[in-house]
Every structure is written in structure tokens, then in C-alpha cells.
Coordinates of C-alpha atoms in Angstrom, one line a residue:
Chain B
M1 CA 4.0 19.6 -41.3
K2 CA 6.9 18.4 -43.4
I3 CA 4.8 18.2 -46.5
M4 CA 3.5 21.7 -45.9
L5 CA 7.0 23.1 -45.6
G6 CA 7.9 21.4 -48.9
V7 CA 5.0 23.1 -50.6
S8 CA 6.1 26.4 -49.2
L9 CA 9.5 26.0 -50.6
I10 CA 8.3 25.1 -54.0
L11 CA 6.2 28.2 -54.1
A12 CA 9.1 30.2 -52.9
L13 CA 11.5 28.9 -55.5
H14 CA 9.2 28.4 -58.5
A15 CA 6.2 30.7 -58.3
A16 CA 6.4 34.4 -59.0
P17 CA 6.5 36.8 -57.3
A18 CA 7.5 35.0 -54.1
W19 CA 11.0 36.0 -53.1
A20 CA 13.2 39.0 -53.2
V21 CA 15.3 39.4 -56.3
L22 CA 18.9 40.3 -56.8
G23 CA 19.4 44.0 -57.2
E24 CA 15.9 44.8 -56.0
Y25 CA 14.4 45.7 -52.6
E26 CA 13.7 43.3 -49.8
S27 CA 10.0 44.3 -49.8
S28 CA 8.5 40.9 -50.8
V29 CA 10.5 39.1 -48.1
S30 CA 8.2 40.1 -45.3
L31 CA 5.2 38.6 -47.0
D32 CA 7.2 35.5 -47.7
R33 CA 8.4 35.3 -44.2
Q34 CA 4.9 34.6 -42.9
Y35 CA 4.4 32.0 -45.6
M36 CA 7.8 30.4 -44.9
R37 CA 7.7 30.5 -41.1
G38 CA 10.0 27.9 -39.6
E39 CA 12.2 27.8 -42.7
D40 CA 13.4 31.4 -43.2
R41 CA 16.2 32.0 -40.9
V42 CA 17.1 35.6 -40.6
T43 CA 20.5 36.6 -39.2
T44 CA 22.3 39.9 -39.1
G45 CA 25.9 40.0 -40.1
Q46 CA 28.5 42.7 -40.0
G47 CA 26.7 45.3 -42.1
Y48 CA 24.1 43.2 -43.8
K49 CA 21.1 40.9 -43.2
L50 CA 20.9 37.4 -44.4
H51 CA 17.8 35.4 -45.2
Q52 CA 18.2 31.6 -45.5
I53 CA 15.5 29.3 -46.6
T54 CA 16.1 25.6 -46.1
S55 CA 14.0 23.0 -47.7
P56 CA 13.3 19.6 -46.2
N57 CA 15.8 17.9 -48.6
G58 CA 18.6 20.3 -47.5
A59 CA 18.5 22.7 -50.3
V60 CA 19.4 26.2 -49.1
V61 CA 18.8 29.6 -50.8
S62 CA 20.5 32.6 -49.2
E63 CA 19.8 36.2 -49.8
Y64 CA 22.0 39.0 -48.6
I65 CA 20.3 42.3 -47.9
S66 CA 22.1 45.7 -47.6
P67 CA 21.3 48.3 -44.9
Q68 CA 19.5 50.1 -47.8
G69 CA 17.2 47.1 -48.2
R70 CA 18.7 45.9 -51.5
V71 CA 19.5 42.3 -52.3
F72 CA 23.2 42.5 -53.2
A73 CA 23.9 38.8 -53.4
V74 CA 22.2 35.4 -53.6
S75 CA 23.6 31.9 -53.3
W76 CA 22.2 28.3 -53.4
R77 CA 23.3 24.8 -52.5
G78 CA 21.5 21.5 -52.7
P79 CA 20.2 18.7 -54.9
F80 CA 18.7 21.0 -57.5
I81 CA 19.3 24.4 -59.0
P82 CA 16.6 26.9 -57.9
N83 CA 14.7 29.0 -60.4
L84 CA 17.4 31.5 -61.4
Q85 CA 15.1 33.6 -63.5
Q86 CA 13.2 34.5 -60.3
L87 CA 16.3 34.9 -58.1
L88 CA 18.3 37.0 -60.5
G89 CA 15.5 39.2 -62.0
S90 CA 16.9 41.3 -64.8
Y91 CA 20.4 39.9 -64.4
I92 CA 19.1 36.6 -65.9
T93 CA 19.6 37.8 -69.5
Q94 CA 23.4 37.8 -68.9
V95 CA 23.3 34.2 -67.6
Q96 CA 21.0 33.1 -70.5
Q97 CA 23.4 34.5 -73.0
A98 CA 26.4 32.9 -71.3
A99 CA 24.6 29.5 -71.2
Q100 CA 23.7 29.7 -74.8
T101 CA 27.2 30.7 -76.0
Q102 CA 29.3 28.3 -73.9
T103 CA 29.2 25.5 -76.4
R104 CA 32.7 24.1 -76.6
R105 CA 33.2 23.8 -72.9
R106 CA 31.4 20.7 -71.7
G107 CA 30.2 19.4 -68.4
G108 CA 31.9 22.2 -66.5
P109 CA 30.8 25.2 -64.5
L110 CA 29.1 28.3 -66.0
V111 CA 30.7 31.6 -65.0
V112 CA 29.8 35.2 -65.8
R113 CA 32.0 38.1 -64.9
A114 CA 30.5 41.3 -66.2
N115 CA 31.2 44.8 -65.2
D116 CA 28.9 44.8 -62.2
F117 CA 27.6 41.3 -62.0
V118 CA 29.3 38.0 -61.0
F119 CA 27.7 34.6 -61.4
V120 CA 28.9 31.1 -60.8
S121 CA 27.0 27.8 -61.3
G122 CA 29.0 24.8 -60.1
G123 CA 29.1 21.3 -58.5
H124 CA 27.6 18.2 -60.1
M125 CA 24.4 16.1 -60.2
R126 CA 22.8 15.9 -56.7
A127 CA 25.2 18.5 -55.3
F128 CA 24.8 21.8 -57.0
H129 CA 25.9 25.2 -55.7
G130 CA 26.4 28.7 -57.0
S131 CA 26.1 32.3 -56.3
A132 CA 25.5 35.7 -57.9
Y133 CA 26.2 39.2 -56.7
V134 CA 26.3 42.8 -57.7
P135 CA 29.6 44.4 -56.6
S136 CA 28.3 48.0 -56.6
L137 CA 25.5 47.1 -54.2
F138 CA 27.8 45.7 -51.5
P139 CA 27.5 47.6 -48.2
Q140 CA 30.7 49.4 -47.0
N141 CA 33.2 47.1 -45.4
V142 CA 31.5 43.9 -46.7
S143 CA 33.4 41.8 -49.1
A144 CA 32.4 39.0 -51.5
E145 CA 33.9 36.6 -48.9
V146 CA 30.6 36.7 -47.0
V147 CA 28.6 35.1 -49.9
R148 CA 28.6 31.4 -49.2
Chain S
M1 CA 26.7 24.6 -82.4
T2 CA 29.0 27.3 -83.7
F3 CA 32.6 26.3 -83.4
K4 CA 35.4 28.3 -85.1
I5 CA 37.3 25.7 -86.9
S6 CA 38.8 27.9 -89.6
S7 CA 42.2 26.4 -90.0
A8 CA 41.1 23.2 -91.7
D9 CA 43.7 23.6 -94.4
P10 CA 46.9 21.7 -93.9
L11 CA 49.0 24.8 -93.7
G12 CA 46.8 26.2 -91.0
R13 CA 47.0 23.0 -89.0
F14 CA 50.8 23.0 -89.4
L15 CA 51.2 26.5 -88.2
G16 CA 48.9 25.9 -85.3
L17 CA 50.9 22.9 -84.3
V18 CA 54.2 24.8 -84.6
A19 CA 52.8 27.6 -82.5
S20 CA 51.7 25.3 -79.7
L21 CA 55.0 23.5 -79.7
I22 CA 56.9 26.8 -79.4
V23 CA 54.8 27.7 -76.4
V24 CA 55.3 24.4 -74.8
A25 CA 59.0 24.4 -75.5
G26 CA 59.3 27.8 -74.0
C27 CA 58.1 26.6 -70.6
G28 CA 59.5 23.1 -70.4
G29 CA 58.2 20.2 -68.4
S30 CA 54.7 20.7 -69.6
G31 CA 52.3 17.9 -69.0
S32 CA 54.6 16.0 -66.8
K33 CA 53.1 14.3 -63.8
V34 CA 54.8 14.0 -60.4
T35 CA 53.6 10.5 -59.9
P36 CA 53.1 9.0 -63.3
T37 CA 51.2 5.7 -63.6
P38 CA 52.5 3.4 -66.3
T39 CA 49.9 2.9 -69.0
P40 CA 49.0 -0.8 -68.9
T41 CA 48.6 -2.9 -71.9
P42 CA 44.9 -2.9 -73.0
P43 CA 43.1 -5.2 -70.7
S44 CA 40.6 -7.7 -71.9
G45 CA 37.7 -9.5 -70.3
D46 CA 33.9 -9.6 -70.1
N47 CA 34.1 -6.6 -67.8
V48 CA 36.0 -4.3 -70.2
L49 CA 34.3 -1.8 -72.4
A50 CA 36.4 0.0 -75.0
V51 CA 36.3 3.8 -74.7
D52 CA 37.6 6.5 -77.0
I53 CA 38.4 10.1 -76.9
N54 CA 37.2 11.4 -80.2
L55 CA 35.4 14.4 -81.7
G56 CA 32.0 12.8 -81.3
P57 CA 29.0 12.6 -83.6
N58 CA 29.2 16.4 -84.4
G59 CA 32.9 16.3 -85.1
D60 CA 33.7 19.1 -82.7
Y61 CA 33.8 17.6 -79.1
V62 CA 37.1 18.0 -77.4
N63 CA 38.1 15.6 -74.6
G64 CA 34.8 13.7 -74.9
L65 CA 35.0 10.1 -73.6
F66 CA 32.7 7.9 -75.7
T67 CA 31.6 4.3 -75.8
S68 CA 28.9 2.1 -77.2
V69 CA 25.9 0.7 -75.2
Q70 CA 23.6 -2.1 -76.3
V71 CA 20.0 -1.4 -75.4
C72 CA 17.4 -4.2 -75.5
A73 CA 13.8 -4.5 -74.6
P74 CA 13.6 -6.1 -71.2
G75 CA 14.2 -9.8 -71.4
S76 CA 14.9 -9.8 -75.2
T77 CA 18.2 -10.7 -76.9
T78 CA 17.0 -9.7 -80.3
N79 CA 14.9 -6.6 -79.9
C80 CA 18.0 -4.5 -79.4
V81 CA 19.9 -1.5 -80.8
T82 CA 23.5 -0.5 -80.2
I83 CA 24.0 3.1 -79.4
P84 CA 27.4 4.6 -80.5
D85 CA 28.9 7.8 -79.2
V86 CA 27.6 7.6 -75.7
L87 CA 29.4 9.9 -73.3
V88 CA 31.0 8.2 -70.2
D89 CA 30.3 10.5 -67.3
T90 CA 31.5 10.0 -63.7
G91 CA 29.7 13.2 -62.7
S92 CA 26.2 11.7 -63.2
Y93 CA 24.2 8.6 -62.5
G94 CA 22.1 6.5 -64.9
F95 CA 21.8 6.0 -68.7
R96 CA 20.2 8.6 -70.9
V97 CA 19.7 8.2 -74.6
L98 CA 18.3 10.4 -77.3
S99 CA 15.1 9.1 -78.8
S100 CA 16.6 9.6 -82.3
A101 CA 19.4 7.1 -81.4
L102 CA 16.9 4.5 -80.2
G103 CA 15.1 4.5 -83.5
S104 CA 12.0 2.3 -83.5
L105 CA 13.0 0.3 -80.4
S106 CA 9.9 0.3 -78.2
L107 CA 10.5 0.2 -74.4
P108 CA 7.9 -0.1 -71.6
S109 CA 7.2 3.0 -69.5
V110 CA 8.0 3.4 -65.8
T111 CA 4.9 4.6 -64.0
D112 CA 4.4 6.2 -60.7
L113 CA 2.1 5.1 -57.9
S114 CA -0.9 6.6 -59.7
G115 CA -0.1 4.7 -62.9
N116 CA 1.1 7.7 -64.8
A117 CA 4.1 7.5 -67.0
V118 CA 7.2 9.0 -65.3
Q119 CA 9.0 11.9 -67.1
E120 CA 12.4 13.3 -66.0
C121 CA 14.0 16.7 -66.1
V122 CA 17.7 16.7 -65.5
Q123 CA 19.7 19.9 -64.7
Y124 CA 23.3 20.4 -65.5
V125 CA 25.7 22.9 -63.9
S126 CA 26.0 24.5 -67.4
L127 CA 22.3 25.3 -66.8
A128 CA 21.2 23.1 -69.7
Y129 CA 18.7 20.4 -69.2
N130 CA 17.4 17.0 -70.5
W131 CA 13.7 16.2 -70.7
G132 CA 11.9 13.0 -71.6
P133 CA 10.2 9.8 -70.3
V134 CA 11.7 7.1 -68.1
V135 CA 11.4 3.6 -69.6
Q136 CA 12.8 0.2 -68.8
A137 CA 15.5 -1.5 -70.8
D138 CA 18.2 -4.2 -70.5
L139 CA 21.6 -2.5 -70.9
H140 CA 24.5 -4.6 -72.1
L141 CA 28.0 -3.2 -71.4
S142 CA 30.6 -5.6 -72.6
G143 CA 29.7 -8.9 -70.8
E144 CA 27.8 -7.1 -68.0
T145 CA 24.0 -6.6 -67.9
A146 CA 21.8 -4.1 -66.1
S147 CA 18.4 -5.8 -66.3
S148 CA 15.2 -3.9 -66.5
A149 CA 17.0 -0.7 -65.7
S150 CA 15.2 2.6 -65.6
I151 CA 16.7 4.8 -68.4
Q152 CA 15.7 8.3 -69.6
V153 CA 14.8 8.8 -73.3
I154 CA 15.7 12.4 -74.2
S155 CA 13.1 13.7 -76.5
E156 CA 13.6 16.3 -79.2
S157 CA 9.8 16.4 -79.7
P158 CA 8.5 15.4 -76.3
T159 CA 4.9 14.3 -75.6
Y160 CA 4.7 16.8 -72.8
P161 CA 6.2 20.3 -72.7
V162 CA 9.0 20.6 -70.2
P163 CA 7.7 22.0 -66.9
S164 CA 8.7 25.5 -66.0
S165 CA 9.7 24.4 -62.5
C166 CA 12.7 22.7 -64.1
L167 CA 13.7 25.5 -66.4
V168 CA 16.1 27.5 -64.2
L169 CA 16.7 30.0 -66.9
G170 CA 13.0 30.5 -67.6
T171 CA 11.0 29.2 -70.5
N172 CA 12.3 31.6 -73.1
G173 CA 16.0 31.5 -72.1
A174 CA 16.3 27.8 -71.5
V175 CA 19.1 25.8 -73.0
D176 CA 18.3 22.1 -73.8
Y177 CA 20.5 19.1 -74.4
N178 CA 17.7 17.3 -76.2
T179 CA 19.3 16.9 -79.6
V180 CA 22.5 15.3 -80.8
S181 CA 23.7 18.7 -82.0
A182 CA 23.3 20.2 -78.5
L183 CA 24.3 17.2 -76.4
G184 CA 27.3 16.4 -78.7
A185 CA 26.6 12.7 -78.0
N186 CA 23.8 10.1 -78.5
G187 CA 23.5 9.6 -74.8
I188 CA 25.2 9.8 -71.4
L189 CA 26.3 6.8 -69.4
G190 CA 26.4 8.0 -65.8
V191 CA 28.8 5.8 -63.8
G192 CA 29.7 8.1 -60.9
A193 CA 30.0 7.3 -57.2
L194 CA 26.3 7.1 -56.3
P195 CA 23.7 4.4 -57.1
Q196 CA 20.8 6.6 -58.1
D197 CA 20.4 9.9 -59.8
C198 CA 18.2 11.5 -57.1
G199 CA 17.9 9.2 -54.1
S200 CA 15.6 9.7 -51.1
D201 CA 14.7 13.3 -52.1
C202 CA 12.6 12.1 -55.0
A203 CA 11.1 9.1 -53.2
E204 CA 9.4 11.2 -50.5
A205 CA 5.6 11.4 -50.7
S206 CA 5.7 15.0 -51.9
P207 CA 9.2 15.6 -53.3
T208 CA 10.7 19.1 -53.5
T209 CA 13.4 18.3 -56.0
P210 CA 12.1 19.2 -59.5
M211 CA 13.4 16.1 -61.3
Y212 CA 10.7 13.3 -61.7
Y213 CA 7.3 14.3 -63.0
S214 CA 4.1 12.7 -64.2
C215 CA 1.6 14.4 -66.5
P216 CA -2.0 13.3 -65.9
N217 CA -4.2 15.2 -68.3
G218 CA -1.1 16.8 -69.8
N219 CA -0.4 18.7 -66.6
C220 CA 3.1 17.8 -65.5
Q221 CA 3.7 17.8 -61.7
I222 CA 6.6 16.6 -59.5
T223 CA 5.9 13.0 -58.6
S224 CA 7.3 10.5 -56.1
V225 CA 9.5 7.8 -57.6
P226 CA 11.1 5.1 -55.4
T227 CA 14.8 4.2 -55.3
S228 CA 14.0 0.6 -56.1
T229 CA 16.3 -1.2 -58.6
T230 CA 13.5 -1.6 -61.1
K231 CA 10.5 0.6 -62.0
G232 CA 12.0 3.4 -60.0
Q233 CA 14.7 6.1 -60.4
L234 CA 17.5 5.9 -62.8
W235 CA 20.4 3.8 -61.4
N236 CA 24.0 3.9 -62.2
P237 CA 23.9 0.8 -64.4
V238 CA 27.1 -0.6 -62.7
A239 CA 25.3 -0.8 -59.4
L240 CA 22.7 -3.0 -61.1
F241 CA 25.2 -5.6 -62.4
S242 CA 25.1 -9.0 -60.7
Q243 CA 28.9 -8.8 -60.3
D244 CA 31.6 -6.2 -60.7
N245 CA 29.1 -3.8 -59.3
N246 CA 31.2 -1.8 -56.7
G247 CA 32.6 0.8 -59.1
V248 CA 34.6 1.3 -62.2
L249 CA 38.2 1.8 -63.4
I250 CA 38.8 4.2 -66.3
S251 CA 42.2 3.8 -67.9
L252 CA 43.4 6.3 -70.5
P253 CA 46.8 6.6 -72.1
T254 CA 49.2 9.5 -71.7
V255 CA 48.5 12.4 -74.1
P256 CA 51.3 14.7 -75.2
A257 CA 51.2 18.4 -74.2
G258 CA 50.1 19.6 -77.6
G259 CA 47.3 17.0 -77.7
Q260 CA 46.7 14.2 -80.1
A261 CA 44.0 13.3 -82.7
T262 CA 42.3 10.6 -80.6
A263 CA 43.0 8.3 -77.7
S264 CA 41.7 4.9 -76.8
G265 CA 41.3 3.3 -73.4
S266 CA 39.1 1.1 -71.2
L267 CA 36.2 1.4 -68.9
I268 CA 36.6 -1.6 -66.6
F269 CA 33.7 -2.7 -64.3
G270 CA 34.3 -3.7 -60.7
I271 CA 37.1 -2.8 -58.3
G272 CA 39.2 -5.6 -57.0
T273 CA 36.8 -8.2 -58.3
Q274 CA 38.9 -9.5 -61.1
S275 CA 42.5 -9.7 -62.1
N276 CA 42.1 -6.7 -64.4
N277 CA 40.7 -4.3 -61.9
A278 CA 42.9 -4.7 -58.8
I279 CA 43.4 -1.4 -57.0
G280 CA 47.1 -2.1 -56.7
S281 CA 49.1 0.9 -55.5
A282 CA 46.3 3.4 -56.2
Q283 CA 45.5 5.6 -53.2
I284 CA 41.9 5.8 -52.0
Y285 CA 40.4 9.3 -51.5
A286 CA 37.2 8.9 -49.6
T287 CA 34.6 11.7 -50.3
T288 CA 32.1 13.7 -48.4
P289 CA 28.4 12.9 -48.9
D290 CA 28.4 15.2 -51.8
Q291 CA 31.3 13.3 -53.4
Y292 CA 33.8 16.0 -52.7
F293 CA 37.4 16.0 -51.5
T294 CA 39.8 18.8 -50.7
T295 CA 42.4 20.3 -53.1
T296 CA 45.0 22.5 -51.6
Y297 CA 46.7 25.1 -53.8
N298 CA 49.1 27.8 -52.6
G299 CA 48.1 27.1 -49.0
V300 CA 44.4 27.5 -49.7
S301 CA 42.0 24.6 -49.3
Y302 CA 39.3 24.1 -51.9
R303 CA 36.9 21.7 -50.1
E304 CA 34.5 20.8 -52.8
S305 CA 36.7 19.3 -55.5
F306 CA 35.8 16.3 -57.6
I307 CA 36.9 14.3 -60.6
D308 CA 34.6 14.2 -63.6
S309 CA 35.0 12.5 -66.9
G310 CA 32.1 14.5 -68.1
S311 CA 34.1 17.8 -67.8
N312 CA 36.3 18.3 -70.8
A313 CA 38.8 20.5 -69.0
L314 CA 40.6 21.1 -65.7
N315 CA 38.3 23.7 -64.3
F316 CA 39.8 25.6 -61.3
L317 CA 40.3 29.1 -59.9
D318 CA 39.4 32.0 -62.1
S319 CA 41.0 34.1 -64.8
T320 CA 41.5 37.1 -62.7
T321 CA 43.4 35.3 -60.1
L322 CA 45.6 33.7 -62.7
G323 CA 46.4 37.0 -64.5
N324 CA 43.5 37.5 -66.9
I325 CA 44.1 34.4 -69.0
E326 CA 40.6 33.8 -70.2
C327 CA 40.3 33.1 -73.9
S328 CA 38.6 35.9 -75.8
D329 CA 36.7 33.5 -78.1
Y330 CA 36.3 30.1 -76.4
T331 CA 34.3 31.2 -73.4
G332 CA 35.4 29.7 -70.1
F333 CA 38.8 28.2 -71.3
Y334 CA 42.2 29.5 -70.3
C335 CA 44.5 31.0 -72.9
P336 CA 47.8 31.8 -71.1
A337 CA 50.6 33.4 -73.2
S338 CA 52.8 30.5 -72.2
T339 CA 52.1 27.2 -70.5
L340 CA 51.4 27.4 -66.8
N341 CA 52.4 24.6 -64.4
F342 CA 50.5 23.8 -61.2
N343 CA 51.2 21.6 -58.2
V344 CA 48.3 20.9 -55.9
T345 CA 47.5 18.4 -53.1
N346 CA 44.4 16.3 -52.9
T347 CA 43.1 15.1 -49.5
G348 CA 40.3 12.6 -48.9
I349 CA 38.1 12.6 -45.8
N350 CA 39.9 9.4 -44.9
G351 CA 43.1 11.4 -44.6
T352 CA 44.7 10.1 -47.7
T353 CA 46.8 12.9 -49.3
G354 CA 48.9 13.2 -52.4
P355 CA 50.2 15.6 -55.0
V356 CA 48.9 16.3 -58.4
S357 CA 50.7 18.2 -61.1
F358 CA 49.3 19.5 -64.3
S359 CA 49.8 22.2 -67.0
I360 CA 47.5 24.6 -68.7
A361 CA 48.3 25.6 -72.3
N362 CA 46.7 28.2 -74.5
A363 CA 43.3 26.7 -75.6
D364 CA 43.2 28.8 -78.8
L365 CA 46.5 27.4 -79.9
L366 CA 45.6 23.8 -78.9
F367 CA 42.4 23.9 -80.8
Q368 CA 44.1 24.9 -84.0
N369 CA 45.4 21.3 -84.1
L370 CA 41.8 20.1 -84.5
F371 CA 42.5 17.2 -82.2
A372 CA 40.1 15.5 -79.8
A373 CA 42.5 14.8 -76.9
Y374 CA 44.1 17.6 -75.0
N375 CA 46.1 17.1 -71.8
D376 CA 46.7 20.7 -71.0
L377 CA 43.2 22.2 -71.4
G378 CA 42.0 24.3 -68.5
G379 CA 39.1 26.6 -67.6
D380 CA 37.5 28.8 -65.1
S381 CA 35.6 27.3 -62.1
G382 CA 34.7 30.8 -61.1
T383 CA 36.0 30.1 -57.6
T384 CA 34.3 32.4 -55.2
P385 CA 33.9 31.9 -51.4
S386 CA 30.7 29.9 -52.1
T387 CA 32.1 27.7 -54.7
Q388 CA 35.6 26.5 -53.8
Y389 CA 36.7 23.6 -55.9
F390 CA 38.9 22.1 -58.6
D391 CA 37.0 20.1 -61.2
F392 CA 39.4 17.5 -62.5
G393 CA 38.0 16.8 -65.9
I394 CA 39.3 14.5 -68.7
P395 CA 42.9 15.8 -68.7
F396 CA 43.3 14.3 -65.2
F397 CA 42.5 10.9 -66.6
Y398 CA 45.2 10.9 -69.2
G399 CA 48.1 8.6 -68.1
R400 CA 46.3 7.4 -65.0
N401 CA 44.1 4.5 -63.8
V402 CA 41.2 6.3 -62.1
F403 CA 38.9 4.2 -59.9
V404 CA 35.4 5.4 -59.0
G405 CA 34.0 3.6 -55.9
I406 CA 30.2 3.6 -55.5
A407 CA 28.9 4.7 -52.1
G408 CA 27.9 1.8 -49.9
A409 CA 29.7 -0.8 -51.9
T410 CA 32.6 -2.9 -50.7
V411 CA 35.9 -0.9 -50.5
P412 CA 39.2 -2.6 -51.1
N413 CA 41.9 -2.8 -48.5
G414 CA 39.4 -2.4 -45.7
A415 CA 39.4 1.4 -46.3
S416 CA 36.5 3.5 -44.9
A417 CA 34.6 5.3 -47.7
P418 CA 30.9 5.2 -46.9
N419 CA 30.1 8.0 -49.4
G420 CA 32.1 6.5 -52.2
Y421 CA 35.7 7.3 -53.2
W422 CA 38.2 8.1 -56.0
A423 CA 41.4 6.1 -56.2
Y424 CA 44.4 6.7 -58.5

């Protein structure tokens, strides 16, 4: 069973399309939910819905869904960085550009603060964490404080 | 690498220096520490490796801590090569070296249970990666030896293409650290607070962590690699020594507020094992299982803070919070109009608590000096509710003796630090 769960998570994080994408609709999550059963914990917060997939090694990917069904934030935490191209969708180009141009700063975090996109990659080897969100997609009365 | 070093002429350097001195003088007290530690006379011994802050092999690395490592074929004392310009990194574990720096030295492969040569993909928070085979070597660090250690050879032209499962930015947008121009060093000596670079996650029958691979028929898949001291995962070389193996002490001199051209110090192996590595009056800050402690600033606790010689700045908070002080050209660094002073408190999970003071100067002005060592260099950690930390990079090490205690090793003074610790 444990092995099967691990396979499920790999597919969720590395295959496409397998998980909802920042800024897009939740539609693919329902399919994934069957596939990820036992791992995808869905909770409803004040004004938003939260999907959390947890892998056997403790890696967690969280997706924040607005009442309109849009993914307004994602976060991750664990021994590796998930496939950000998949999680961030079209927003990945801004992160790629930042990663390619941040040459003088070494060994530190990568931060993007664009007009309507915030991205942070932090931590260190074996303990990575980060988040990304789209301010304009936040539901009313929900602040960035909820993204953890 | 595209660095703007336009003021190479003496006048430009002079004006840059003057400008930074004016800023510093305007604020006063810049760079002072609340609890300064006297810089000791350079220690000597067979557990002491000389380290230097210099501009590195590309001539453009700021606050890079470099040393030399002798790499030998297992069991050989003659089939060896000495690798200069190796970055000393307390934020990673294990020794990685560019294939170009190894030259013709041939080293035996580490293989998985199926007999396939093990490859490794390593992610960094900057979202760059290293890719290449895992091989065995004897590492000689001063008088200490890590025998038959698993090391990674970072390949500019790898035998196998890097698997997409490791490329978090996608295949087309990936940023590699597989060349000296990109890495800014010939290798990385990871001497942080853990023994292995992955641990039990990668030793499971079907690992989920995309780190160790094997490539039968050219098809690279994640593979299981044990945590054994040989023929397994990469180990922090210090943990493989026969003595002085419970951690390291990094000792760097004080650096003036405006920086200085270079700085020289010591990487000393062992903690409390010899007369030159006694913990003395240093306080032990035990960490969480993720090697974090808490930093408190302005009444707010940032619970995932760490010390990292591989970070070349003090990375904390964000530009917006601090008054929009991000540099316009050097992405990620702070460029305040005048030097800012900060007082924070660090607290270990063992309850040890103590103040730290530091200053952040204008990176644009600092860099005009064309120095390698900057005490007052700061940058954005992008602190959000999900990432709350201070990353105490190289500036923290200036003027301090900083100990890194390896998880599970003997802790001095009977302190409890099962996940490892920092002491300073």
C-alpha cells in the first residue's frame, strides 16, 4: 500500500496533467482525488477550500481553491521541490526568468514579486519550502496569511 | 555569468569606496556586534583546513568561502588530484566536484542493487540543479580522511540526460550548476548538520524523492540507495572521519563595514575533540529535525531560521517590509539609502537564547569596491506566512567562531541536540 501511494504522488507531482494549476480551475482535482485517495486531504477554510497531498516521506503540496473554483495559491514543503512547471502553469516563465538572472546572489532563496504574482523558494537541502500566489484571485476576506 | 563590474578603473574604485564610507559614517555603529568574539590566532593542526573568502575561479563571487580538497582513487596515495576553489557549504551534505576539475582521475562507480551506476540530481533553493554520477573516492581534508566516500561528479556533458522529474522549472527553463561558470566553484564541500544528503527517503524500496537515479538502457528512473557509509548515498565527509567526526568549527576574521578584498580563516574538524576546537563559551542552539531554530525580530518569531556558509548574504524579511530597498540591478540584494541596523534574538529548541546584531549596507555601493568579503550584505528571503526565516549567510560568520554539530553525534557539555546544533 505504501508503495502504491508513493507511485501516486510521483504521478501527481511529475506527470502532466495530473494536478490543478495556479490560476486555473480546480477541474482536474476531482479526477486526481480518486487516484490519490487516502492522501488528498480536503478541508474548507474561511472562504476557500484546501487540498493537501502528503507523500510517504512527508512532502506536502497544498492547493488553495477560491469559491469560484480557481487555484489562487499553492505551497510546498518537504525533502524535495515539486515540479513547479506543473504547479505554476503559465506563471512558470516569470520564475524561470528570475532563476536565470539571479546570478550574483548565491545559495539563497529565490523570490519573485511581480504585479500580480508572488513566488518564494526557500529552505535548504532536505528541507525545502515555498509558495506562490496570485493576489487578484484571492477570495474576499482571505489574506495571504492563510498560505502556509 | 553577467556581472556589472564597470568601475574597474582606480578612480571608479576610489569613488565607490568613498561613497560607501559616507553611507556608513552617516549611520554610525555599522557592523558592530553586540557580543563580539575575539578572533583567535590562526590555529594549526592536522584537523585544520585553511579557508578563504575570495572571488573564486570566475573572479566574481562575493562572500564565497573556498578551500582545497585532495581527491584520491580509493586506497591510493598517488592517484590523486587536488581540487582548488571548492565551496564550503554548511547548508548541504557531501562532496560534489565538477568533472572538469577531476581531469583524468578515474574513480569507481557506485551501483544500485541492480548493478546499475547511480546518478544523482541535486536541487537548490535557487532552483538550479547538479546532475552527474556517484563514484567512490578517498577525500583528504588536512590530516583527516574520508575513505571510499560516495561523491558526486557534476558533468557538463553527462552520459545520460537529466531526468525531467528533477527539473522543477521544466526541461526548457532549467538552470544548471554543472559548469564552473555557473557554479562559481570547482565543487561543493557539504559539511552541514546531517550525515547524509538524503537519508531514509532515498533508501526506501521505491523512493519518492527525485534525487538518486539509475539509467538501465539509458532510461533514468529513481532508484533506492542505502545510507551506508560506503557504496551508498553521499555523506558529509566529516561524519566519515575516524576521529574529529562530530562536527566542524568555522572561524573567520572580522570584516569592516565596507568590506575587504579577501579574508582568511579556518575550517576545523571536530568539536571538543582537540585543544583547537573546544566549544568554550559558545552557546549551543539545538535545531529542529529540519535544522531550524527561531529568530525573533520586532516581536515576531521566524521559526525556520538557519545558518548557511553557502549563502552569500544575510537573507531575511522582504524589501516591501523594509521600505522598498531592493536593488534595481542586483536582483535579491538590499540597497538601502543608508545603512540599516538590526537586533534579533535567536532561540534553539533547547531553550538557549541570545541576541544577534547586524547591519545592511547598500549592495550597489559595496560592490563598487570589487571586494570579495562583505560584512553588511543583505537580501530578501521573501518572508511570507509559509516561509518564515532568517538565513544567516557568510556575513554572520565574520568575527565569530561558528560550530556545526552533526545530528546524532556527541554534544559537548551534555547538551541535548539530537537533530544537530549550531554553537557560537
